[in-house]
Structures are given as C-alpha cells and as structure tokens.
Coordinates of C-alpha atoms and ligand atoms in Angstrom, one line a residue:
X512 CA 6.1 2.3 6.9
X513 CA 8.1 5.2 8.3
X514 CA 8.6 8.1 6.0
X515 CA 12.1 9.6 5.5
X516 CA 13.0 12.8 3.8
X517 CA 16.3 14.7 3.4
X518 CA 17.3 18.1 1.8
X519 CA 20.6 19.4 0.6
X520 CA 20.6 22.8 -1.1
X521 CA 20.6 26.6 -0.5
X522 CA 17.1 27.0 0.9
X523 CA 15.9 26.7 4.4
X524 CA 15.5 23.0 4.9
X525 CA 13.1 23.2 7.8
X526 CA 9.8 24.2 6.0
X527 CA 10.7 21.9 3.2
X528 CA 11.2 18.9 5.5
X529 CA 8.1 19.6 7.5
X530 CA 6.0 19.8 4.3
X531 CA 7.7 16.6 3.1
X532 CA 6.9 14.8 6.3
X533 CA 3.3 15.8 6.0
X534 CA 3.2 14.3 2.6
X535 CA 4.8 11.1 3.9
X536 CA 2.7 11.0 7.1
X537 CA 0.5 8.3 5.6
X538 CA 3.5 5.9 6.0
X539 CA 3.6 6.2 9.8
X540 CA 2.4 8.8 12.2
X541 CA 3.3 7.9 15.8
X542 CA 6.2 10.3 16.2
X543 CA 8.3 12.6 14.0
X544 CA 11.7 14.4 14.1
X545 CA 14.2 16.6 12.3
X546 CA 18.0 17.1 12.4
X547 CA 19.2 20.3 10.8
X548 CA 22.8 21.1 10.1
X549 CA 23.8 24.6 11.0
X550 CA 27.5 25.5 10.6
X551 CA 29.4 22.5 11.8
X552 CA 26.9 21.1 14.2
X553 CA 23.4 19.9 14.0
X554 CA 20.3 20.3 16.1
X555 CA 17.6 17.7 16.6
X556 CA 13.9 18.2 17.4
X557 CA 11.7 15.2 17.8
X558 CA 8.3 14.6 19.2
X559 CA 5.8 11.8 19.8
X560 CA 2.5 12.3 17.9
X561 CA 1.7 13.7 14.5
X562 CA 3.9 15.9 12.3
X563 CA 1.8 18.9 13.4
X564 CA 3.2 18.5 16.9
X565 CA 6.8 18.5 15.6
X566 CA 5.9 21.6 13.6
X567 CA 5.0 23.6 16.7
X568 CA 8.1 22.4 18.5
X569 CA 10.3 23.4 15.6
X570 CA 8.7 26.9 15.3
X571 CA 9.4 27.5 19.0
X572 CA 13.0 26.3 18.7
X573 CA 13.8 28.6 15.7
X574 CA 15.7 25.8 13.8
X575 CA 17.1 26.8 10.4
X576 CA 19.7 25.4 8.0
X577 CA 20.1 24.3 4.5
X578 CA 20.9 20.6 5.0
X579 CA 18.6 18.4 7.0
X580 CA 16.8 15.1 7.5
X581 CA 13.3 14.3 8.8
X582 CA 11.4 11.2 9.8
X583 CA 7.9 10.2 10.5
X584 CA 7.7 6.9 12.5
X585 CA 5.7 3.7 12.7
X586 CA 7.1 2.0 15.7
X587 CA 8.7 -1.4 15.5
X588 CA 11.3 -1.5 18.4
X589 CA 10.4 0.7 21.3
X590 CA 7.1 2.5 22.1
X591 CA 6.2 5.7 20.3
X592 CA 7.8 8.4 22.4
X593 CA 9.9 11.6 22.1
X594 CA 13.0 9.6 22.8
X595 CA 12.4 6.7 20.4
X596 CA 11.5 9.1 17.6
X597 CA 14.1 9.6 14.8
X598 CA 16.7 11.0 14.1
X599 CA 18.9 9.0 16.4
X600 CA 22.3 10.3 17.4
X601 CA 25.5 8.5 18.5
X602 CA 27.3 8.8 21.8
X603 CA 29.6 11.6 20.5
X604 CA 26.8 13.6 19.1
X605 CA 28.5 13.7 15.7
X606 CA 26.1 11.5 13.7
X607 CA 22.3 11.8 13.1
X608 CA 20.5 9.0 11.3
X609 CA 16.9 8.3 10.2
X610 CA 15.9 4.8 9.3
X611 CA 13.0 2.9 7.7
X612 CA 13.2 -0.9 8.1
X613 CA 14.3 -3.4 10.7
X614 CA 17.8 -4.2 11.8
X615 CA 17.4 -7.9 12.6
X616 CA 20.8 -8.5 14.2
X617 CA 20.5 -5.4 16.4
X618 CA 20.6 -7.3 19.7
X619 CA 24.0 -8.9 18.9
X620 CA 25.4 -5.6 17.6
X621 CA 24.1 -3.8 20.7
X622 CA 25.8 -6.3 23.0
X623 CA 29.1 -5.9 21.1
X624 CA 28.9 -2.1 21.3
X625 CA 27.9 -2.2 25.0
X626 CA 31.0 -4.2 25.7
X627 CA 33.0 -1.4 24.2
X628 CA 31.4 1.0 26.6
X629 CA 28.7 2.5 24.3
X630 CA 25.7 3.6 26.4
X631 CA 22.3 3.3 24.7
X632 CA 19.5 5.8 25.4
X633 CA 16.6 4.1 23.4
X634 CA 15.1 0.7 22.8
X635 CA 15.3 1.2 19.0
X636 CA 17.2 -0.9 16.5
X637 CA 18.1 2.3 14.7
X638 CA 20.2 3.6 17.5
X639 CA 22.4 0.5 17.2
X640 CA 23.2 1.5 13.6
X641 CA 24.1 5.1 14.3
X642 CA 26.3 3.9 17.3
X643 CA 27.9 1.3 15.1
X644 CA 28.8 3.9 12.4
X645 CA 30.2 6.2 15.1
X646 CA 32.2 3.4 16.7
X647 CA 33.8 2.4 13.4
X648 CA 34.4 6.1 12.5
X649 CA 36.3 6.7 15.8
X650 CA 38.0 3.3 16.2
X651 CA 39.2 3.0 12.7
X652 CA 39.9 6.7 12.2
X653 CA 38.2 6.5 8.9
X654 CA 36.0 8.7 6.7
X655 CA 32.3 9.4 7.1
X656 CA 31.7 7.4 3.9
X657 CA 33.6 4.3 4.8
X658 CA 32.2 4.3 8.4
X659 CA 28.7 4.2 6.9
X660 CA 29.4 1.6 4.3
X661 CA 31.3 -0.7 6.6
X662 CA 28.5 -0.5 9.2
X663 CA 26.0 -1.4 6.6
X664 CA 28.0 -4.4 5.6
X665 CA 27.5 -5.7 9.2
X666 CA 23.8 -5.2 9.1
X667 CA 21.2 -8.0 8.7
X668 CA 17.8 -6.7 7.9
X669 CA 16.3 -4.0 5.9
X670 CA 16.9 -0.3 5.7
X671 CA 16.3 3.0 4.0
X672 CA 18.6 5.5 5.8
X673 CA 19.9 9.0 5.6
X674 CA 22.9 9.9 7.8
X675 CA 24.6 13.2 8.5
X676 CA 27.9 13.9 10.3
X677 CA 28.9 17.2 11.8
X678 CA 32.6 16.6 10.9
X679 CA 31.4 16.7 7.2
X680 CA 28.5 19.2 7.3
X681 CA 28.3 19.5 3.6
X682 CA 27.5 15.8 2.9
X683 CA 24.5 13.5 3.2
X684 CA 24.7 9.8 2.8
X685 CA 21.7 7.6 2.0
X686 CA 21.4 3.9 1.4
X687 CA 18.7 1.3 0.8
X688 CA 18.1 -2.4 1.2
X689 CA 14.5 -3.4 1.2
X690 CA 13.1 0.0 2.0
X691 CA 12.5 2.4 -0.8
X692 CA 14.4 5.7 -1.5
X693 CA 14.2 8.1 -4.3
X694 CA 16.5 11.0 -5.1
X695 CA 15.0 14.2 -6.5
X696 CA 17.4 16.2 -8.6
X697 CA 16.6 19.9 -8.5
X698 CA 18.5 23.1 -9.6
X699 CA 21.4 23.0 -7.3
X700 CA 19.5 21.2 -4.7
X701 CA 18.7 17.6 -3.9
X702 CA 15.9 15.8 -2.1
X703 CA 15.8 12.3 -0.8
X704 CA 12.6 10.6 0.3
X705 CA 10.8 7.3 0.8
X706 CA 8.6 8.1 -2.2
X707 CA 8.3 10.9 -4.8
X708 CA 5.4 12.7 -3.1
X709 CA 7.5 15.2 -1.1
X710 CA 9.6 16.0 -4.2
X711 CA 7.0 16.7 -6.9
X712 CA 6.6 20.3 -5.8
X713 CA 10.2 21.1 -6.4
X714 CA 11.4 18.7 -9.2
X715 CA 10.0 16.1 -11.5
X716 CA 13.4 14.5 -12.1
X717 CA 14.0 11.5 -9.9
X718 CA 16.3 8.5 -9.5
X719 CA 15.1 5.4 -7.8
X720 CA 17.8 3.8 -5.7
X721 CA 18.2 0.1 -6.2
X722 CA 18.9 -2.6 -3.6
X723 CA 22.2 -2.2 -1.7
X724 CA 22.9 1.2 -3.4
X725 CA 24.4 4.1 -1.5
X726 CA 24.0 7.7 -2.4
X727 CA 26.5 10.4 -1.5
X728 CA 25.5 14.0 -1.8
X729 CA 27.9 16.8 -1.5
X730 CA 28.9 20.2 -2.9
X731 CA 30.0 18.6 -6.1
X732 CA 26.8 16.8 -6.8
X733 CA 25.7 13.3 -6.2
X734 CA 27.3 9.9 -6.7
X735 CA 25.7 6.4 -6.4
X736 CA 27.6 3.2 -5.7
X737 CA 26.7 -0.3 -4.9
X738 CA 27.6 -1.3 -1.3
X739 CA 31.0 -2.9 -1.4
X740 CA 32.0 -1.6 -4.8
X741 CA 33.9 1.7 -5.3
X742 CA 32.7 2.3 -8.9
X743 CA 30.0 4.9 -9.5
X744 CA 26.8 3.8 -11.1
X745 CA 25.2 5.9 -13.8
X746 CA 21.5 5.8 -13.2
X747 CA 18.7 6.8 -15.4
X748 CA 16.8 10.0 -14.4
X749 CA 13.0 9.3 -14.5
X750 CA 10.1 11.8 -14.6
X751 CA 7.5 11.7 -11.8
X752 CA 4.2 10.7 -13.4
X753 CA 1.7 12.5 -11.2
X754 CA 0.9 16.0 -10.4
X755 CA 0.9 18.0 -7.2
X756 CA -2.9 18.3 -7.4
X757 CA -3.2 14.5 -7.3
X758 CA -1.6 14.3 -3.9
X759 CA -3.6 17.1 -2.3
X760 CA -7.1 16.7 -0.7
X761 CA -8.7 19.5 -2.7
X762 CA -12.2 20.3 -1.4
X763 CA -12.7 16.9 0.2
X764 CA -12.5 16.5 3.9
X765 CA -10.5 13.3 3.7
X766 CA -8.2 11.7 1.1
X767 CA -10.2 8.5 1.5
X768 CA -13.4 10.2 0.3
X769 CA -11.6 11.9 -2.5
X770 CA -10.2 8.6 -3.6
X771 CA -13.6 6.8 -3.4
X772 CA -15.0 9.5 -5.7
X773 CA -12.1 9.3 -8.0
X774 CA -13.1 5.8 -9.0
X775 CA -15.5 7.3 -11.5
X776 CA -12.3 8.0 -13.5
X777 CA -9.7 5.7 -12.1
X778 CA -11.4 2.4 -13.1
X779 CA -11.7 3.6 -16.6
X780 CA -8.1 5.0 -16.6
X781 CA -6.9 1.6 -15.7
X782 CA -8.5 0.1 -18.8
X783 CA -7.8 3.0 -21.1
X784 CA -6.2 2.0 -24.3
X785 CA -6.3 -1.7 -23.2
X786 CA -9.8 -2.7 -24.1
X787 CA -10.3 -3.8 -27.8
X788 CA -14.1 -3.2 -27.9
X789 CA -14.7 -4.5 -31.4
X790 CA -12.8 -7.7 -30.8
X791 CA -14.1 -8.3 -27.4
X792 CA -10.6 -8.7 -25.9
X793 CA -7.7 -6.6 -24.5
X794 CA -4.2 -5.5 -25.3
X795 CA -1.8 -5.7 -22.3
X796 CA 1.4 -4.1 -23.5
X797 CA 3.3 -4.7 -20.2
X798 CA 3.1 -8.5 -20.5
X799 CA 3.3 -8.7 -24.3
X800 CA 6.9 -10.1 -24.4
X801 CA 6.0 -12.9 -22.1
X802 CA 2.6 -13.8 -23.4
X803 CA 3.5 -17.2 -24.7
X804 CA 4.8 -18.3 -21.3
X805 CA 1.8 -16.8 -19.5
X806 CA -0.7 -18.5 -21.9
X807 CA 1.1 -21.9 -21.5
X808 CA 1.5 -21.7 -17.7
X809 CA 0.6 -24.9 -15.7
X810 CA -0.9 -22.7 -13.0
X811 CA -0.9 -19.2 -11.5
X812 CA -0.1 -18.1 -8.0
X813 CA -1.3 -14.7 -6.9
X814 CA 0.4 -13.3 -3.9
X815 CA -0.4 -10.1 -2.0
X816 CA -1.3 -8.6 1.4
X817 CA -4.2 -6.7 2.8
X818 CA -6.7 -5.3 0.3
X819 CA -4.5 -6.4 -2.6
X820 CA -5.0 -10.0 -1.4
X821 CA -8.7 -9.5 -1.7
X822 CA -8.3 -8.4 -5.2
X823 CA -6.2 -11.5 -5.8
X824 CA -9.1 -13.7 -4.6
X825 CA -11.5 -12.1 -7.1
X826 CA -8.7 -12.8 -9.7
X827 CA -8.8 -16.5 -8.8
X828 CA -12.5 -16.8 -9.3
X829 CA -12.5 -15.0 -12.7
X830 CA -9.3 -16.5 -14.1
X831 CA -10.4 -20.0 -13.3
X832 CA -13.8 -19.3 -14.7
X833 CA -12.9 -17.4 -17.8
X834 CA -9.6 -19.1 -18.7
X835 CA -9.9 -22.5 -17.0
X836 CA -6.4 -22.1 -15.4
X837 CA -5.8 -23.2 -11.8
X838 CA -5.0 -20.2 -9.6
X839 CA -3.7 -20.4 -6.1
X840 CA -3.9 -17.3 -3.9
X841 CA -1.4 -16.9 -1.1
X842 CA -0.7 -14.3 1.5
X843 CA 2.8 -13.0 0.6
X844 CA 3.9 -13.5 4.2
X845 CA 3.0 -17.2 3.9
X846 CA 4.3 -17.6 0.3
X847 CA 7.8 -16.5 1.2
X848 CA 8.3 -19.1 3.9
X849 CA 6.2 -22.0 2.7
X850 CA 7.2 -25.1 0.6
X851 CA 5.5 -24.4 -2.7
X852 CA 5.2 -26.6 -5.7
X853 CA 6.3 -23.9 -8.2
X854 CA 8.8 -24.0 -11.1
X855 CA 9.5 -22.5 -14.5
X856 CA 6.0 -23.4 -15.7
X857 CA 4.4 -21.4 -12.9
X858 CA 3.4 -17.7 -13.2
X859 CA 3.5 -15.8 -10.0
X860 CA 1.5 -12.6 -9.9
X861 CA 2.2 -10.0 -7.2
X862 CA -0.4 -7.4 -6.5
X863 CA 0.6 -4.3 -4.6
X864 CA -0.6 -0.8 -4.6
X865 CA 2.6 0.6 -3.3
X866 CA 4.9 -1.9 -4.9
X867 CA 6.9 -1.8 -1.7
X868 CA 5.3 -4.2 0.7
X869 CA 8.1 -6.2 2.2
X870 CA 6.4 -9.6 2.2
X871 CA 5.2 -9.3 -1.4
X872 CA 8.6 -8.2 -2.5
X873 CA 10.2 -11.2 -0.8
X874 CA 7.6 -13.5 -2.3
X875 CA 8.6 -12.3 -5.7
X876 CA 12.2 -12.8 -5.0
X877 CA 11.5 -16.4 -3.9
X878 CA 9.4 -17.0 -7.1
X879 CA 12.3 -15.8 -9.2
X880 CA 14.7 -18.1 -7.4
X881 CA 12.4 -21.0 -8.3
X882 CA 12.5 -20.0 -11.9
X883 CA 8.9 -18.8 -12.1
X884 CA 7.8 -16.0 -14.4
X885 CA 7.0 -13.1 -12.2
X886 CA 4.3 -10.6 -13.0
X887 CA 3.5 -7.4 -11.1
X888 CA 0.2 -5.5 -10.7
X889 CA 1.3 -2.3 -9.1
X890 CA 0.1 1.2 -8.8
X891 CA 3.3 3.1 -8.1
X892 CA 5.4 3.5 -11.2
X893 CA 9.0 2.6 -10.6
X894 CA 8.3 0.9 -7.3
X895 CA 10.4 -2.0 -6.2
X896 CA 7.9 -4.8 -7.1
X897 CA 7.4 -3.2 -10.5
X898 CA 11.1 -3.3 -11.1
X899 CA 11.8 -6.7 -9.6
X900 CA 9.1 -8.5 -11.7
X901 CA 9.7 -9.9 -15.2
X902 CA 6.7 -8.1 -16.6
X903 CA 3.5 -6.4 -15.3
X904 CA 0.5 -4.2 -15.7
X905 CA 0.3 -0.9 -13.9
X906 CA -3.1 0.0 -12.5
X907 CA -2.7 3.8 -13.2
X908 CA -5.1 4.8 -10.4
X909 CA -3.0 7.7 -9.4
X910 CA -1.4 8.3 -6.0
X911 CA -3.4 6.7 -3.2
X912 CA -2.8 8.6 0.1
X913 CA -5.7 7.4 2.4
X914 CA -4.3 4.5 4.4
X915 CA -7.4 2.4 3.7
X916 CA -7.1 1.3 0.0
X917 CA -10.0 2.1 -2.2
X918 CA -9.4 3.2 -5.8
X919 CA -6.3 1.0 -5.9
X920 CA -8.5 -2.1 -5.2
X921 CA -11.0 -1.5 -7.9
X922 CA -8.2 -0.8 -10.3
X923 CA -6.5 -4.0 -9.4
X924 CA -9.7 -5.9 -9.9
X925 CA -10.1 -4.2 -13.3
X926 CA -6.6 -5.4 -14.3
X927 CA -7.5 -8.9 -13.3
X928 CA -10.7 -8.8 -15.3
X929 CA -8.6 -7.7 -18.4
X930 CA -6.1 -10.5 -17.8
X931 CA -8.9 -13.1 -17.3
X932 CA -10.6 -11.8 -20.4
X933 CA -7.4 -12.1 -22.5
X934 CA -6.6 -15.6 -21.3
X935 CA -10.3 -16.5 -21.5
X936 CA -10.5 -15.5 -25.2
X937 CA -7.7 -18.0 -25.9
X938 CA -9.6 -20.6 -24.1
X939 CA -13.2 -20.7 -25.1
X940 CA -14.6 -17.3 -23.9
X941 CA -16.6 -16.3 -27.0
X942 CA -16.1 -13.1 -29.0
X943 CA -19.7 -12.2 -28.4
X944 CA -19.3 -12.5 -24.6
X945 CA -16.0 -10.6 -24.8
X946 CA -17.6 -7.7 -26.7
X947 CA -20.4 -7.5 -24.1
X948 CA -17.9 -7.5 -21.2
X949 CA -15.5 -5.0 -22.7
X950 CA -18.3 -2.6 -23.5
X951 CA -19.6 -2.9 -19.9
X952 CA -16.1 -2.3 -18.5
X953 CA -15.6 0.6 -20.8
X954 CA -18.8 2.2 -19.5
X955 CA -18.2 1.6 -15.8
X956 CA -17.6 5.3 -15.1
X957 CA -21.3 6.1 -15.4
X958 CA -22.3 3.2 -13.2
X959 CA -19.8 4.3 -10.6
X960 CA -21.6 7.7 -10.6
X961 CA -24.9 6.0 -9.9
X962 CA -23.4 4.4 -6.9
X963 CA -21.6 7.5 -5.6
X964 CA -24.9 9.4 -5.8
X965 CA -26.2 7.1 -3.1
X966 CA -23.7 8.4 -0.6
X967 CA -26.4 10.3 1.4
X968 CA -28.6 7.2 1.6
X969 CA -25.6 5.2 2.8
X970 CA -24.9 7.9 5.4
X971 CA -28.5 7.4 6.7
X972 CA -27.8 3.6 7.0
X973 CA -24.5 4.4 8.9
X974 CA -26.4 6.7 11.3
X975 CA -28.8 3.9 12.2
X976 CA -26.1 1.3 12.7
X977 CA -23.2 3.4 14.1
X978 CA -23.6 2.0 17.6
X979 CA -23.0 -1.6 16.6
X980 CA -19.8 -3.1 17.8
X981 CA -19.7 -5.9 15.3
X982 CA -20.6 -6.2 11.6
X983 CA -20.9 -9.2 9.4
X984 CA -20.4 -9.2 5.6
X985 CA -21.6 -12.1 3.5
X986 CA -21.3 -12.9 -0.2
X987 CA -20.8 -15.8 -2.5
X988 CA -18.5 -16.5 -5.5
X989 CA -16.7 -13.3 -6.6
X990 CA -18.7 -11.5 -4.0
X991 CA -17.1 -13.4 -1.1
X992 CA -13.8 -11.4 -1.5
X993 CA -16.0 -8.2 -1.8
X994 CA -17.4 -9.1 1.6
X995 CA -13.9 -9.6 3.0
X996 CA -12.9 -6.2 1.6
X997 CA -16.0 -4.5 3.0
X998 CA -15.3 -6.0 6.5
X999 CA -11.6 -5.0 6.3
X1000 CA -12.5 -1.4 5.3
X1001 CA -14.7 -1.1 8.3
X1002 CA -12.2 -2.5 10.8
X1003 CA -9.4 -0.4 9.5
X1004 CA -10.9 3.0 9.8
X1005 CA -13.8 2.7 12.3
X1006 CA -12.3 0.1 14.7
X1007 CA -15.6 -1.7 14.6
X1008 CA -15.0 -5.5 14.6
X1009 CA -16.1 -6.9 11.3
X1010 CA -15.9 -10.2 9.6
X1011 CA -16.4 -11.3 6.0
X1012 CA -17.6 -14.8 5.2
X1013 CA -18.9 -16.9 2.3
X1014 CA -22.6 -16.5 2.9
X1015 CA -23.4 -20.2 3.4
X1016 CA -20.4 -20.7 5.8
X1017 CA -22.2 -18.3 8.2
X1018 CA -24.0 -21.4 9.5
X1019 CA -20.7 -22.9 10.7
X1020 CA -20.0 -20.3 13.4
X1021 CA -20.9 -16.6 12.8
X1022 CA -24.6 -17.4 13.0
X1023 CA -24.0 -17.6 16.8
X1024 CA -23.3 -13.9 16.8
X1025 CA -26.6 -12.9 15.3
X1026 CA -29.0 -10.9 17.4
X1027 CA -31.0 -7.6 16.9
X1028 CA -27.8 -5.6 17.4
X1029 CA -25.8 -7.2 14.6
X1030 CA -25.8 -5.5 11.2
X1031 CA -25.3 -8.1 8.4
X1032 CA -24.3 -6.8 5.0
X1033 CA -25.3 -9.1 2.2
X1034 CA -24.1 -9.0 -1.4
X1035 CA -27.0 -10.3 -3.3
X1036 CA -26.8 -9.8 -7.1
X1037 CA -29.2 -11.7 -9.3
X1038 CA -26.7 -14.4 -10.4
X1039 CA -26.8 -18.2 -10.0
X1040 CA -26.3 -17.8 -6.3
X1041 CA -29.2 -15.4 -5.7
X1042 CA -31.7 -17.9 -4.4
X1043 CA -29.1 -19.3 -2.0
X1044 CA -28.2 -15.9 -0.7
X1045 CA -31.9 -15.2 -0.2
X1046 CA -32.1 -18.2 2.0
X1047 CA -29.1 -17.0 4.0
X1048 CA -30.9 -13.6 4.4
X1049 CA -33.9 -15.4 5.7
X1050 CA -31.8 -17.2 8.2
X1051 CA -30.4 -13.9 9.5
X1052 CA -33.8 -12.3 9.6
X1053 CA -35.2 -15.3 11.5
X1054 CA -32.7 -14.4 14.2
X1055 CA -33.5 -10.7 14.2
X1056 CA -30.3 -9.6 12.6
X1057 CA -30.3 -6.2 10.9
X1058 CA -30.0 -6.9 7.1
X1059 CA -28.3 -4.4 4.8
X1060 CA -28.5 -5.8 1.2
X1061 CA -26.5 -4.6 -1.7
X1062 CA -28.1 -5.9 -4.9
X1063 CA -28.2 -5.1 -8.6
X1064 CA -32.0 -5.0 -8.6
X1065 CA -34.5 -4.4 -5.8
X1066 CA -37.2 -7.0 -5.7
X1067 CA -40.2 -7.3 -3.4
X1068 CA -38.7 -10.2 -1.5
X1069 CA -35.5 -8.3 -0.9
X1070 CA -37.6 -5.3 0.2
X1071 CA -39.5 -7.4 2.7
X1072 CA -36.4 -9.1 4.2
X1073 CA -34.0 -6.2 4.3
X1074 CA -33.8 -3.3 6.8
X1075 CA -31.8 -1.3 4.3
X1076 CA -31.3 -1.7 0.6
X1077 CA -28.5 -0.4 -1.7
X1078 CA -29.1 -0.8 -5.4
X1079 CA -26.0 -1.0 -7.6
X1080 CA -27.3 -0.9 -11.2
X1081 CA -25.1 -3.0 -13.5
X1082 CA -25.1 -3.1 -17.3
X1083 CA -23.3 -6.5 -17.1
X1084 CA -23.6 -9.0 -14.3
X1085 CA -19.9 -9.5 -14.2
X1086 CA -19.2 -6.0 -13.1
X1087 CA -21.2 -6.3 -9.9
X1088 CA -18.2 -7.1 -7.7
X1089 CA -16.4 -3.9 -8.8
X1090 CA -19.4 -1.7 -8.3
X1091 CA -20.6 -3.3 -5.1
X1092 CA -17.3 -2.6 -3.4
X1093 CA -18.0 1.2 -3.6
X1094 CA -21.0 1.3 -1.3
X1095 CA -19.1 -0.8 1.2
X1096 CA -16.2 1.8 1.1
X1097 CA -18.8 4.6 1.6
X1098 CA -20.4 2.7 4.5
X1099 CA -17.1 2.3 6.3
X1100 CA -16.2 5.9 5.6
X1101 CA -19.4 7.3 7.0
X1102 CA -19.4 5.0 10.0
X1103 CA -15.8 6.0 10.8
X1104 CA -16.5 9.8 10.5
X1105 CA -19.7 9.4 12.6
X1106 CA -17.6 7.7 15.3
X1107 CA -15.0 10.5 15.2
X1108 CA -12.2 8.4 13.8
X1109 CA -9.2 9.7 11.9
X1110 CA -10.1 8.2 8.6
X1111 CA -6.9 9.0 6.7
X1112 CA -4.6 8.0 9.5
X1113 CA -6.2 5.1 11.5
X1114 CA -4.4 4.1 14.6
X1115 CA -1.6 1.6 14.3
X1116 CA -1.8 1.2 10.5
X1117 CA 0.5 2.3 7.8
X1118 CA 0.0 2.7 4.1
X1119 CA 3.1 1.0 3.0
X1120 CA 4.3 -1.9 5.1
X1121 CA 8.0 -2.1 4.3
X1122 CA 8.9 -4.3 7.3
X1123 CA 8.0 -8.0 7.9
Ligands
LIG1980 C1 -1.2 -2.0 4.3 C2 -2.2 -1.0 3.9 C3 -3.3 -1.7 3.1 C4 -2.8 -2.4 1.9 C5 -1.7 -3.4 2.3 C6 -1.0 -4.0 1.1 O1 -1.7 -2.9 5.2 O2 -2.7 -0.3 5.0 O3 -4.2 -0.7 2.6 O4 -3.8 -3.1 1.3 O5 -0.7 -2.8 3.1 O6 -0.3 -3.0 0.5 P1 0.1 -3.0 -1.0 O7 0.8 -1.6 -1.2 O8 1.1 -4.1 -1.2 O9 -1.1 -3.1 -1.8

C-alpha cells in the first residue's frame, strides 16, 4: 500500500525512480510524485493518476539530479489529487518526505503545529510529519538527523519514510515502523524501496530494515541505527532471490494471466524437495526445529486476510480431517483485537503472500505476546511476517505482481496440504494413502496444463455471461472456500458483485436472487457431497438460474442440468480444490477483460495492505 523509492548515487535519478515507481505501482496507483535534489534545492513534480501521467509531467519539466525520492499512493487521508500526492514539503520548502503508513496521532500534532502558526496545504497525515520535522529543525536549531528522529519519536502509527533536506543535499534519511523498507547496496549508489522489485535491475545485494530502524545515506556510505539509540547496527546483506524476468510481463497482456499460467510450475515448485514420495509424507525444513511443539499443540489458529484467508479455510478442513487437530480460522483484523483463548500450547499460523499485511503482522505480534508458537506461510522471502514468526514455510511461488492473488493462493494451499499430510501421518493417515497423495501432488503440473488448455472454452462462457451484474459461487467442504475465492476474484477485477456460499446454505437467503439472469457456479466433484450438490443444482435450475458447473467428471445428469461445464481432470480426489481454483481465476480474468477493466490494477485495491 503506497510504494516508495529513493535513489542516491551518480546517475540521473529521474528515469530510475520512474521505472522503480512503475514496478511498485501494484502497491497503490491513485497518484504519484517525485522530488529531485539539484544543487542545494529540490524540485517536486506530482500528479493524480497512474505513474505514466507523472512520467509525462516529468519529461515536460526537464527534472534531473542524482538524489531523489518517489512515491505511488493509495489514499488514506485525503482524496487522490495532485495536491495530496507525495512528496510532501514543509512550510519553509526545505524538507520533502514520502510516506507509507498511517500517522494515527496526526490530528493532535496538526493542532499543535497550527497553534505555532504552521499553515497546512493538504488533508494528509503525511504533511503533519514533514511539518513536524521542519518545526523541530528550526525551533531547536538541530541537525537534519536529529530533527527526523525526534519527530519520529512523537509519532503514533506506522511509517516507511524517506526524507530529504535542501540544507544537507547529500543525505537521505529513511525509517520504518510497520511499513517495509529495503536498502539496495550498489556500486557507489544506493536504492531504497518498499520492496526489492525496483532494485533487482541494479543490484542483488539488499538489507531489510527492521522495525524502528533508521537509515542514513550520505557521501561516506550508509549507517543504520535503532530509533532512540546512537549506536550503529551491523546488518546482514542478503541476496535478492528472484530475477528481473520474473517481475516482467513477458508476452502476456497482463501479470494476472502470466501468473495464472505460471501455476503449471509454481505449485510444483512449492512442493519441490519437500515431498517424500516413497514414504508418503513430507519434509518441511522451515519448521523442523519446532516440530515437537507443533505436533503436540492443543489447537491451531490460522490467521490471514483476503485470498490468504480463503487458503486458511481450506487448511482448516484438511488439517482437521487428516490430522484430527482443531483448527480455528480468524481474519487477522479480528484476531488482533479479540479476546482469544490462546497460550503456549497454541500454534498460530499466519498466511500472507506479501508477508507485510499490517493486520496479519499485528496478529502475529499478539500471538507472540500470548506465548503461542508462531508459524508463517509467506511468499516474499525476508518479509516482515517471515522474520517475525518463530518458524515457517515459504511458498516459493515467485513474485506476484497482479493485484488479484492467483499463484500465491494455490501455493499456500499446497503448503497446507503438506502440513496436513505431515501431521496426518503422525495421526492415523496411512502410508498407502500418503503415497497416493504425494504422487498426485507431485504430478499436479500436468493436470494444471489440462485446466489451462480450457481457457478458450472459459472465454466462451465469459462472453455469454458478461452482462450479468451478480454471480453466485457454491461449493461444499473444501470447495466452499474455493467458491469464496472464485467470488472474490470476480469482484476484485471485474466489479461484478459476487458471493460465495456453502451450497446448501443457498436456501437460507441467496436463493431469493436466482432468476434467468443469475449465473451460479457450482463446484461439483464426485466426492461424498456430490449427490447433495446435484440437488442444489436442481434447485437453481428449477428457478431458471444459469448453471456453470466445475466438476472432475462430466456425467449425463450434469450435462442435462448445466448450461456450461468445465471439466477438471484429477488423478486424486483431494487435489480437486487446488485445480478447480484455476478455471475460476480464468473466468474472472476473461470477464474483467471483456468488460474493459484494468485487470492488474483494479480500482481502489492494493496488493500489499500495510495499513489497518
Ligand atoms: C490485499 C490483496 C489481496 C490479498 C490480501 C492479503 O487485499 O489485494 O490479493 O489476498 O491483501 O495479502 P497477503 O499479502 O497478506 O496475502
């Protein structure tokens, strides 16, 4: 949520920052801006709209310089406008600041500053911070560094910031609390960004800033200190684990489509080296040191947001079924504020693609305070959640850029299958069943291709239903969360209202919506719920609803009841929820494209929600 990028070196910062902002645009895209230091002053260009609009403005203004900061915004305080876009400057015009996060005590600070005569130009919380820095700097006649750090000590809330000061043109200061920041260490040049994607083109050496850490970059290099402490911290330089190619669209029209197709490999990559095919179990290195505590846990909580929360729900079904362990699934935003019965015998699993979602991070912090063992399932290596948790399993799906999560979801579900299988094997899941499941999981790539090959067929279905204003998704058991995820995908990118429901629950409300205009997507594999789902399909058909059925085997009764059928061939019934997710992703994608929506940057959404 909001992308920030900074450059300090000998090259022209402008094209580097514009490119960096484009790579970070998935974090927020309602306005963008740059501040570039030139001599002993800086110039600011900012614009409502996408980074491309800022780019045109910048090319007209002829901005150049070798130190600069850039921001792409997802509005919290104040509407998206040229004025509210970052960077924000202070009343003397000496400071420029970009910010990701929320300053919770901004109203009180603003009042205080207004009493001192500071005039505010925007409605943003960020302007309060830059005015505060400036006020301290001038009132206390102090240095740039101490003005920034003492302002930060007065802040309640979250921030990832970069600040520049025209009195000290050869210095950049960055700091984080709750919003990610990474330093890229190049040859005589430094990059700062919200994540590593803008840096990978220039350096693979990065340092992830920790909570309350401040970074000072100047002609002599960089220094990192904890806020309120004058000692330098020596931090490990890590290597970026993905390539430039992985964060580019290649020949695909959208990142989302690329990422849907990548599932042929990503699902398998998630499980690579972890499946023990001959033993019918798995090896999960990242939780090895804590296995005993996990195996003896009284119960599990899984906490997450958005799509990751749907993966958590699938996890509940399979963990309870395979391993007989009670699992509670909680939205992280609820978990963090609710009275929960958790203690040192509880395992709290946080699922997060980005590893930066503010609510999920806070949930983990709460679980730690309560003495629980915390366990992360994250995609981004080195992310905050992966560092905050006691142990974890990376999904290894590669960078996900499309705002609507696709490959990360199937990777998360794959991890949960492996965890359920591991715990299940300790708890009565037979070796024979384990071998059958591990082999099916190992061979999922080929089955994914079978599904992807139906993209044109799904496009035809999309064409026939593209005018519908509502969609219903129904499934039972592990396919209920798949229905929820199918509905979420559609809502996110096509703005068609969609709901997911347990199929039988339809009778308690949604059935009122059914008429000849309503497409109803059924997940109907031939498992123990098949006959029941078939009855639900009959109920929809009786009310003239348009039935789209996703099944593992087309049967005459399904043919007669369905307007459209999508066959997802499985080699093991348990793999149906993973595979059945993919046609729903494709359906949402095609519908959104047909309706002219911006698939990769849907309105109002952000990929990484780093504010509450
Ligand atoms: C945002 C994204 C979703 C994502 C959710 C949780 O809402 O748009 O795609 O599922 O955040 O993100 P996380 O990174 O924690 O999985």
